[in-house]
Short mmCIF file of C-alpha atoms in Angstrom, two decimals:
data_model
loop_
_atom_site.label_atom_id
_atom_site.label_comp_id
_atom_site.label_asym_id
_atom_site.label_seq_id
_atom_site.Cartn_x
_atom_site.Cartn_y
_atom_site.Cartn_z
CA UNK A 1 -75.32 50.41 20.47
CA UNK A 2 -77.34 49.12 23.53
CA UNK A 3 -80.43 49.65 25.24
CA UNK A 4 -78.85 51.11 28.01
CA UNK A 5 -76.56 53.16 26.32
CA UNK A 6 -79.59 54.98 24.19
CA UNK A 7 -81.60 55.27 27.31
CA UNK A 8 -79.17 58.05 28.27
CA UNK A 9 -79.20 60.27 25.19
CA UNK A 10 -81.77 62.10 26.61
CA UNK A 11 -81.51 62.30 31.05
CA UNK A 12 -84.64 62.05 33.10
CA UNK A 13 -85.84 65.43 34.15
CA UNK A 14 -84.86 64.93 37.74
CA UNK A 15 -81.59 65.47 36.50
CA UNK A 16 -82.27 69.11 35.83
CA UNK A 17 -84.26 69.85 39.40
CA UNK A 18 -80.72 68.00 40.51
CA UNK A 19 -78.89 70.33 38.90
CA UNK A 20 -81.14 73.66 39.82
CA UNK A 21 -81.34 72.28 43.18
CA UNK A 22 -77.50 72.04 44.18
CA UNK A 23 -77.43 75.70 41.84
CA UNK A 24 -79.84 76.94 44.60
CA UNK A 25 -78.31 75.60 47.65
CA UNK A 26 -81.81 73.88 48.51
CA UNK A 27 -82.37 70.49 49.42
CA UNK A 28 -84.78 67.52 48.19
CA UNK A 29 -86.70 68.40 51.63
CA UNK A 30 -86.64 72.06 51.26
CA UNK A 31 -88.16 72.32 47.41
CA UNK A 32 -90.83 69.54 49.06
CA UNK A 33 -91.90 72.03 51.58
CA UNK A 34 -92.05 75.09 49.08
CA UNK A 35 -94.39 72.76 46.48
CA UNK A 36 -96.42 71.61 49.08
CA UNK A 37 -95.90 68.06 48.82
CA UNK A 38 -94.15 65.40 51.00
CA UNK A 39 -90.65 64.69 50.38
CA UNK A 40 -90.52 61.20 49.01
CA UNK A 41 -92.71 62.50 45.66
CA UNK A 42 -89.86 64.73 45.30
CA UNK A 43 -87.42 61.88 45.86
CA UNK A 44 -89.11 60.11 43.36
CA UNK A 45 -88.56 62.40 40.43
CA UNK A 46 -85.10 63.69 41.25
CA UNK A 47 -84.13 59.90 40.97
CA UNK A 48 -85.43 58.93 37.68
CA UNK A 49 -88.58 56.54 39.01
CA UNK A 50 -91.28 58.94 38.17
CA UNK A 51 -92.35 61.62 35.54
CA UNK A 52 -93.53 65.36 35.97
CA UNK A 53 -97.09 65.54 35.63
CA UNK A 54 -98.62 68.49 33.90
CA UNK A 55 -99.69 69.92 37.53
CA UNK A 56 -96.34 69.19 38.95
CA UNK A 57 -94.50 71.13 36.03
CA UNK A 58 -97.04 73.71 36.52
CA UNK A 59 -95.76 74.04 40.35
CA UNK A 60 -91.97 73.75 39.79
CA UNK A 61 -92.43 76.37 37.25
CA UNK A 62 -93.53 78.56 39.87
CA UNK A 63 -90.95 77.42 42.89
CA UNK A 64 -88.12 78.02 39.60
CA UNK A 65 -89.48 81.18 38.55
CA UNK A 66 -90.06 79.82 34.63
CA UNK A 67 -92.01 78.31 32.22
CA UNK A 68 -93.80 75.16 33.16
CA UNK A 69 -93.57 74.30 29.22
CA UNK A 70 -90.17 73.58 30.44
CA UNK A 71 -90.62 70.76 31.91
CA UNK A 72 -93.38 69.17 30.29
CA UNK A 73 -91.06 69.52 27.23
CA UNK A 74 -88.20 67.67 29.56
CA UNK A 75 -90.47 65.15 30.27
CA UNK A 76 -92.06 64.77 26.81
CA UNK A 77 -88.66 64.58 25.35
CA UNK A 78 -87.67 61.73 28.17
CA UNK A 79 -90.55 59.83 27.41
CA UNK A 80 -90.38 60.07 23.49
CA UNK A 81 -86.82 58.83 23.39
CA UNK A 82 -87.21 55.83 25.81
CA UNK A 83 -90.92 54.77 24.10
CA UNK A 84 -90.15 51.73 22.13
CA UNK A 85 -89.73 51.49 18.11
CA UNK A 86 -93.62 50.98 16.68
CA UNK A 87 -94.21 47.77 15.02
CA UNK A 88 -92.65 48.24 11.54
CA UNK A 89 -96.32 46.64 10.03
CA UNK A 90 -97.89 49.92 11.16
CA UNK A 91 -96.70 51.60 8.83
CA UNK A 92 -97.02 49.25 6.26
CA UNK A 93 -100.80 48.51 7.41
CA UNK A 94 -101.08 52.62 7.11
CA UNK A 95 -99.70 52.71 3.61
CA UNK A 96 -102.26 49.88 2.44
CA UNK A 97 -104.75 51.63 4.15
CA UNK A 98 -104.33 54.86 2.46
CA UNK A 99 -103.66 53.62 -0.99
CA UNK A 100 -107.22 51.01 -0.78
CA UNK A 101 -110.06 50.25 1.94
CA UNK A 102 -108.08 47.26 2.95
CA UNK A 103 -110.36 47.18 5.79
CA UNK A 104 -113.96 47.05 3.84
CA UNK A 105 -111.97 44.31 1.45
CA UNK A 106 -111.38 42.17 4.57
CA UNK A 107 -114.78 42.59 5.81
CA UNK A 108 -116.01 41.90 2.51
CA UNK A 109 -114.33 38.41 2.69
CA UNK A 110 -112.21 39.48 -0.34
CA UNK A 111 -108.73 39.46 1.55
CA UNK A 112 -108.08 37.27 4.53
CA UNK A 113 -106.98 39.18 7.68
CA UNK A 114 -103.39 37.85 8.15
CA UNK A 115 -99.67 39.11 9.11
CA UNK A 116 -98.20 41.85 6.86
CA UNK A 117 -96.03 40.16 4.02
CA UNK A 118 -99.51 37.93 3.65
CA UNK A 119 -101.83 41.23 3.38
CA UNK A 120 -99.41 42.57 0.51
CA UNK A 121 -99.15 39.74 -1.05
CA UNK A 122 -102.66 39.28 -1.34
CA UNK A 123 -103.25 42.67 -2.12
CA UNK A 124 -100.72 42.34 -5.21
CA UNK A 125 -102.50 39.58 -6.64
CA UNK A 126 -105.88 40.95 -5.99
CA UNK A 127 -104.80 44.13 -8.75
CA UNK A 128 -102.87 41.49 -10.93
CA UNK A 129 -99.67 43.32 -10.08
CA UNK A 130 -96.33 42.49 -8.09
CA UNK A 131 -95.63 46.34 -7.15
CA UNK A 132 -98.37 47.90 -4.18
CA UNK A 133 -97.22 50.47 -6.12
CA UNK A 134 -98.12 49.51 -9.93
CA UNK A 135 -101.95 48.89 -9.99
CA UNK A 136 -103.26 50.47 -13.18
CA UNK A 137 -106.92 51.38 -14.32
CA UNK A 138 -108.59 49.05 -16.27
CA UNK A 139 -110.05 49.84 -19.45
CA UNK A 140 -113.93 49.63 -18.24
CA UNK A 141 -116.92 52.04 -18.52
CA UNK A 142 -118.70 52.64 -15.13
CA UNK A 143 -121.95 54.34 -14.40
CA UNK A 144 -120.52 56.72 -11.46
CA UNK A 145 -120.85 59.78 -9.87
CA UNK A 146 -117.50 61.41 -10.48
CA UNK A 147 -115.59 61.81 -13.52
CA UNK A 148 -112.16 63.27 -12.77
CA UNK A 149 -110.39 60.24 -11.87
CA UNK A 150 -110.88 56.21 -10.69
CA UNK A 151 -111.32 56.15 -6.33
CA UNK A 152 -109.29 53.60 -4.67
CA UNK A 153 -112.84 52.32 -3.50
CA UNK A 154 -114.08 52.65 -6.91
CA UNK A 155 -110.83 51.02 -8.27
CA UNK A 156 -111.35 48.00 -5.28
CA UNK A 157 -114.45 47.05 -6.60
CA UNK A 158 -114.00 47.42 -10.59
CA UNK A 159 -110.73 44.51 -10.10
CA UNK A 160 -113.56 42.67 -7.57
CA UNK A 161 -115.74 42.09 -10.63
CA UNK A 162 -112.70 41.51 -12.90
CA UNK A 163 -111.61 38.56 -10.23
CA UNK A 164 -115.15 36.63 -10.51
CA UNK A 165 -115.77 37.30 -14.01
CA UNK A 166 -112.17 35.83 -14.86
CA UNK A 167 -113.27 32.28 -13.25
CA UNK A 168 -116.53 32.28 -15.13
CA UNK A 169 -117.13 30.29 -17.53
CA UNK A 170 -119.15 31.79 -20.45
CA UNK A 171 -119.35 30.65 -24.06
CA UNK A 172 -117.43 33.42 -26.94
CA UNK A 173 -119.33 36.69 -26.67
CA UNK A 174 -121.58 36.80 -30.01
CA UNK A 175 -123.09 40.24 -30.77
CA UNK A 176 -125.55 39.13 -32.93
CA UNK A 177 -127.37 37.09 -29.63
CA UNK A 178 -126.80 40.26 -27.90
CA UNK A 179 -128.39 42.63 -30.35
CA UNK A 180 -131.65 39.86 -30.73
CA UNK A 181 -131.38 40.27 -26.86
CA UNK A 182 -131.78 43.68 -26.55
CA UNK A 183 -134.86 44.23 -28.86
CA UNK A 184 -136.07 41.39 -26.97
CA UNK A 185 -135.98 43.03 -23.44
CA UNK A 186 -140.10 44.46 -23.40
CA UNK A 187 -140.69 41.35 -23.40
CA UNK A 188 -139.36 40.65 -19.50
CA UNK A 189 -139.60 44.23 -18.60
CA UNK A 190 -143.79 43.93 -17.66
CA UNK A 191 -143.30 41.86 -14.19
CA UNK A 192 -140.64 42.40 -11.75
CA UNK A 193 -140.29 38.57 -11.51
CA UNK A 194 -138.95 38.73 -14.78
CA UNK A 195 -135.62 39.41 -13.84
CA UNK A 196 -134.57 36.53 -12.39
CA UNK A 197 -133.53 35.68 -16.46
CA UNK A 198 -131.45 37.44 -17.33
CA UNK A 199 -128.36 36.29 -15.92
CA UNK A 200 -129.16 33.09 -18.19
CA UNK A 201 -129.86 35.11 -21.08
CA UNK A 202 -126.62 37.49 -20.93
CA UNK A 203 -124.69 34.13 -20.75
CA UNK A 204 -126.21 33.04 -23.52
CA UNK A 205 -124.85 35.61 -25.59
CA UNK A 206 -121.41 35.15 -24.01
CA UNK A 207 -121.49 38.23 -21.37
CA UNK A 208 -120.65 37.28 -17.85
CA UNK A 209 -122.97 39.22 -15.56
CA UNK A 210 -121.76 40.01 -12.07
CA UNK A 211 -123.45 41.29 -8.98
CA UNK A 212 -121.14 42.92 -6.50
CA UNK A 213 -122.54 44.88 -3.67
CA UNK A 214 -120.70 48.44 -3.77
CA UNK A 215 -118.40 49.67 -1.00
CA UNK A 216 -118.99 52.65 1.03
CA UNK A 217 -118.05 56.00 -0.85
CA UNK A 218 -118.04 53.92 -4.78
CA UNK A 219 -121.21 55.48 -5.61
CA UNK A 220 -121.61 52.91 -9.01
CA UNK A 221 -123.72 51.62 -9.71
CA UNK A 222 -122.79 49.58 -12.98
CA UNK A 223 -119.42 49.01 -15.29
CA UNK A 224 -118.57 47.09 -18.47
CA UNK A 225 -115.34 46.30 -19.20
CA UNK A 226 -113.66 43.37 -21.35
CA UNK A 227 -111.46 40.58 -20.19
CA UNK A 228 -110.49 40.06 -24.00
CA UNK A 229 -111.90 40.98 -27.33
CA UNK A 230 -114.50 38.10 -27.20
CA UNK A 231 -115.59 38.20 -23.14
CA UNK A 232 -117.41 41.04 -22.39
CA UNK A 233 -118.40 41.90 -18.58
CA UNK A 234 -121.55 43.42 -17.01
CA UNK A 235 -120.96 44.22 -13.37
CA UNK A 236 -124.38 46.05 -11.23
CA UNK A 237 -124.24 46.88 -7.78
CA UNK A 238 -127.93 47.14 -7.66
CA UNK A 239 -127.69 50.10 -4.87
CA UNK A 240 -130.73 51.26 -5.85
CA UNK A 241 -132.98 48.25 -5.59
CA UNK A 242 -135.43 50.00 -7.96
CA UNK A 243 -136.98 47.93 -11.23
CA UNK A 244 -136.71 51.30 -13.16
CA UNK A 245 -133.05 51.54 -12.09
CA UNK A 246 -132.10 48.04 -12.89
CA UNK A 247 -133.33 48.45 -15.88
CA UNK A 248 -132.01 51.81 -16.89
CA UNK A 249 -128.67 50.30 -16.07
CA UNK A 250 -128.63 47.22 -17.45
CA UNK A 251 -129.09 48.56 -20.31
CA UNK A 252 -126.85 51.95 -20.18
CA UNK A 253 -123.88 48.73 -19.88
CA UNK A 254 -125.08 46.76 -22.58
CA UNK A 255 -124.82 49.46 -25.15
CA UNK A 256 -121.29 49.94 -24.06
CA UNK A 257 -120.78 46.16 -24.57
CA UNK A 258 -122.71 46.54 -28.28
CA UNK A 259 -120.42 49.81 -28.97
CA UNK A 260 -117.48 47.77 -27.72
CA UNK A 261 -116.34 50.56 -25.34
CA UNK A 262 -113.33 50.49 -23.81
CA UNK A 263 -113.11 47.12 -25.83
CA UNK A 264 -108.96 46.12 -26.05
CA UNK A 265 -107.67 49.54 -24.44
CA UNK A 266 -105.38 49.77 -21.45
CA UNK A 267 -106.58 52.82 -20.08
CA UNK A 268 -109.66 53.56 -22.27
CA UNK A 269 -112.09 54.29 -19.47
CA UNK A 270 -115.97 55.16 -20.00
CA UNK A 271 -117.21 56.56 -16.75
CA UNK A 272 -120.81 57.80 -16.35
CA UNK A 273 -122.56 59.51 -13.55
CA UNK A 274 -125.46 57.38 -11.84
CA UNK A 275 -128.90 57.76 -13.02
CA UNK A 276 -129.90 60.54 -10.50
CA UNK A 277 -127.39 63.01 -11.48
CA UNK A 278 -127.40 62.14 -14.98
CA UNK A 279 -130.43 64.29 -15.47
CA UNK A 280 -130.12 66.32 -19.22
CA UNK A 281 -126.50 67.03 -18.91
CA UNK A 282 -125.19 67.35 -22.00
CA UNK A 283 -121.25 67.63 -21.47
CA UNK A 284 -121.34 63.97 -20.73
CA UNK A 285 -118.64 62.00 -23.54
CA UNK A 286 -120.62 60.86 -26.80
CA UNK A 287 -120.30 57.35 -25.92
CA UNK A 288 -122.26 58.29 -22.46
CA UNK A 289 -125.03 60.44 -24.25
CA UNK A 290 -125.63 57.77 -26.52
CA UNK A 291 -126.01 54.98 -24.06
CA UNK A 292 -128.18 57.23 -21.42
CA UNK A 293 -130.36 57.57 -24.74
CA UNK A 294 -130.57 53.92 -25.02
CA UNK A 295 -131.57 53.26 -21.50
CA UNK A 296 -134.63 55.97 -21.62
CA UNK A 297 -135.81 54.61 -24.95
CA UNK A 298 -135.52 50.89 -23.71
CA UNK A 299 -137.48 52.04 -20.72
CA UNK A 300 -140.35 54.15 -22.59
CA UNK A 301 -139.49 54.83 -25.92
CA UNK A 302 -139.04 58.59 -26.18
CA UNK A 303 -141.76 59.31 -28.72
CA UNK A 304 -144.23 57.10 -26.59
CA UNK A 305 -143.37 59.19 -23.52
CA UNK A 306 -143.31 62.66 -25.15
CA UNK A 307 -146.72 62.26 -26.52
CA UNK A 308 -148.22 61.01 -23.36
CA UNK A 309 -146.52 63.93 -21.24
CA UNK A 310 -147.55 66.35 -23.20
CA UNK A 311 -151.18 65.33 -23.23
CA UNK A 312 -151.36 64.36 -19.35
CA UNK A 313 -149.08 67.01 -17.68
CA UNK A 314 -149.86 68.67 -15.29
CA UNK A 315 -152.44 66.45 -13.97
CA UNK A 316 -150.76 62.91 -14.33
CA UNK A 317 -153.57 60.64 -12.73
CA UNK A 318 -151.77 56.94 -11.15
CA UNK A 319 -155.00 54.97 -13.14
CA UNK A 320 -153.49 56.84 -16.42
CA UNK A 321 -149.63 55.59 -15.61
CA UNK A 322 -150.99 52.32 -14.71
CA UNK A 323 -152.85 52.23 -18.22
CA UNK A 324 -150.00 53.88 -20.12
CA UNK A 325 -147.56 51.24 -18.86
CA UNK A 326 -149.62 48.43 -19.33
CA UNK A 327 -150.13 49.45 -23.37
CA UNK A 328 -146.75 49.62 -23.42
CA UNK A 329 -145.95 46.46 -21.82
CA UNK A 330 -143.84 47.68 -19.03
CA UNK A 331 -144.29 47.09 -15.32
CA UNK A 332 -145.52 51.05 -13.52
CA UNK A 333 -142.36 51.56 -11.68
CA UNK A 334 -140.27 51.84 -15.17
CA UNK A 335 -143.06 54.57 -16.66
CA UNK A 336 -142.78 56.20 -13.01
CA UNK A 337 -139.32 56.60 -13.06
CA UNK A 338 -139.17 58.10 -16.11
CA UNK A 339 -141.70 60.51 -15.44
CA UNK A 340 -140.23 61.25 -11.95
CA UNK A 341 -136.92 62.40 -13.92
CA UNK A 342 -139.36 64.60 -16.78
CA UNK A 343 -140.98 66.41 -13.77
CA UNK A 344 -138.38 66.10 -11.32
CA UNK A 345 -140.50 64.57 -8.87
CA UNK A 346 -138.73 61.99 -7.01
CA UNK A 347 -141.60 61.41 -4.33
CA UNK A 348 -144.39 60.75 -6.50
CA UNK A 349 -145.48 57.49 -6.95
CA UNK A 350 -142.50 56.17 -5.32
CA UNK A 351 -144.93 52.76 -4.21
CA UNK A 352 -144.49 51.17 -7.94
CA UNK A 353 -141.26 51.28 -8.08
CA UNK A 354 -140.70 48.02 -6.32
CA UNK A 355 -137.61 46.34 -5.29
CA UNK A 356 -135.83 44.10 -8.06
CA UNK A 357 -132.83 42.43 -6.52
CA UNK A 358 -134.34 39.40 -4.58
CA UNK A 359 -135.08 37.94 -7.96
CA UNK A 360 -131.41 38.18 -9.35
CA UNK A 361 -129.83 36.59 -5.98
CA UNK A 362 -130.81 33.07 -6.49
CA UNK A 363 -129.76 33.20 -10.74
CA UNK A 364 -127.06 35.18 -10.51
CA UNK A 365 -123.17 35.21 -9.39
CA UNK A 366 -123.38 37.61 -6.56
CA UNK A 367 -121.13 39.33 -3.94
CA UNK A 368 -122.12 40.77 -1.03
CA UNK A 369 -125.27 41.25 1.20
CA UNK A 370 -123.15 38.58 3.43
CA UNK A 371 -122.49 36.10 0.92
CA UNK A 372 -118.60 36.52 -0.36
CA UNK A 373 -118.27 34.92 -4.27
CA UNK A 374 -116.29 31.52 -3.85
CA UNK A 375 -113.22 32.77 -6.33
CA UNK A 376 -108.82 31.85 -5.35
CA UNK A 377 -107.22 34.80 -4.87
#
């Protein structure tokens, strides 16, 4: 079939005022003077080189005595049946877009912004997969906000980890190291500065640590999953550049990697809510409970904070937090945070809670913030 023949399927609406005209016995020249207009505009649409604009079908509804739907509808149809075939990689792009924030990932730097076939194929390897239409969960347990099921943003930034942890190079994961780790962490948990080792120290004990700035709706703010039985992964987002949150979430993921959750399952998935909305829910999974438990203690050991609240509350004096911390040798903003969750009083002392994350850029592999992680896709 040709152009010219499909043109046709559907005539030009000054076919019809043809047709009405010669039904009427009225001329071009006498339907110009009952619209009002000069002849040659009605010249133009009876021969097919101009439309009917919404006023115009408004007025030759009236001179026709019917609906001026009629023909806007003649000239919608016209103009939808000559109104060339879309690019076939809209609909492609569409179906990318839906499925993943293709978009974000190209920002990001994490796909390159080329033709179609290259976008899919990118996005295939990217999820490990050669279906668009096969990309599983990974077995992985996430501090997030929603449990029911794994977001394509979510899901874009769990396999972003997965791709730079899978070209680090880390020695075999030894549990031992990380337990002597753990008991260890006090120690670096009294100055913010502090940080800035333990990207070296994770390594050390064979757990790649990865820093991967979160994309827009994610809402995690940490995950652990396993690229084999012996290579354990520790991914933070940092979105709340808080000491007491780093900390709380550090360790929340490192008792998953000590419990081995998720360890060698397909689809074994630990997801936790972040460390605002955790609160004292208690229909979180076991394996959530118990690491939220962890975290608190590592951060003020539950007896230690118990005993102080209940001999300081209600009047909590900053020199007494300062002094409480200091005995315990942590830094203020980890006691304040704590003690911000017991009273629910997220505005109070906000000042020592002091921002963490410029100390982990320069030790640590990170992605985002404008820098993109140098990995092959």
């Amino acid at each position: 079939m040709t152009i010219a023949s499909c043109l046709i399927d559907v005539p030009h609406p000054g076919e019809f005022i043809r047709e009405e005209l010669d039904a009427r016995g009225w001329s071009q020249r006498d339907l110009a003077y009952i619209l009002g207009v000069p002849e040659q505009a009605v010249n133009l649409i009876t021969s097919g080189k101009r439309g009917i604009s919404p006023e115009m079908a408004k007025a030759l509804g009236k001179a026709f005595d019917v609906s001026a739907d009629y023909f806007a509808n003649l000239q919608q149809a016209y103009e939808m049946a000559n109104a060339r075939a879309p690019d076939p990689a809209v609909e492609r792009r569409a179906k990318l877009q839906n499925a993943f924030p293709i978009r974000e990932m190209i920002k990001r730097g994490w796909l390159a912004d080329t033709d179609i076939g290259l976008l899919e194929a990118q996005v295939m390897r990217f999820f490990c997969k050669n279906d668009l239409a096969d990309v599983p969960h990974m077995a992985h347990a996430a501090k997030k906000a929603d449990y029911s099921e794994t977001s394509p943003f979510q899901l874009a930034w769990l396999f972003r980890v997965r791709q730079i942890a899978a070209e680090m190079v880390a020695p075999v994961y030894s549990a031992a190291k990380l337990r002597a780790l753990v008991a260890d962490l006090p120690r670096y948990m009294k100055h913010a500065e502090e940080i800035r080792h333990m990207p070296r120290l994770l390594a050390e004990c064979g757990v790649r640590f990865v820093i991967v700035e979160t994309l827009p709706k994610a809402n995690i703010d940490g995950v652990c999953f396993w690229l084999d039985d012996n290579a354990p992964v520790v991914g933070l987002t940092t979105r709340h550049d808080r000491i007491d949150n780093f900390w709380f979430v550090l360790r929340h993921e490192l008792e998953h990697v000590l419990n081995g959750d998720g360890r060698g399952e397909l689809n074994g998935e630990q997801i936790d809510v972040d460390l605002e909305a955790a609160g004292g829910r208690d229909d979180l999974p076991p394996a959530e409970r118990k690491a939220n438990a962890a975290a608190q203690d590592c951060c003020v050991p539950a007896t230690e904070l118990e005993s102080f609240y209940t001999r300081k509350y209600p009047y909590i004096a900053e020199k007494d937090v300062i002094g409480f911390a200091g005995r315990l040798g942590r830094h203020p903003g980890i006691v304040v945070g704590q003690l911000q969750r017991r009273m629910d009083r997220y505005d109070w002392l906000t000042r020592h809670k002091v921002k963490v994350r410029q100390f982990l850029m320069g030790n640590s592999v990170v992605d985002g913030w404008g820098d993109v992680a140098p990995v092959s896709l």
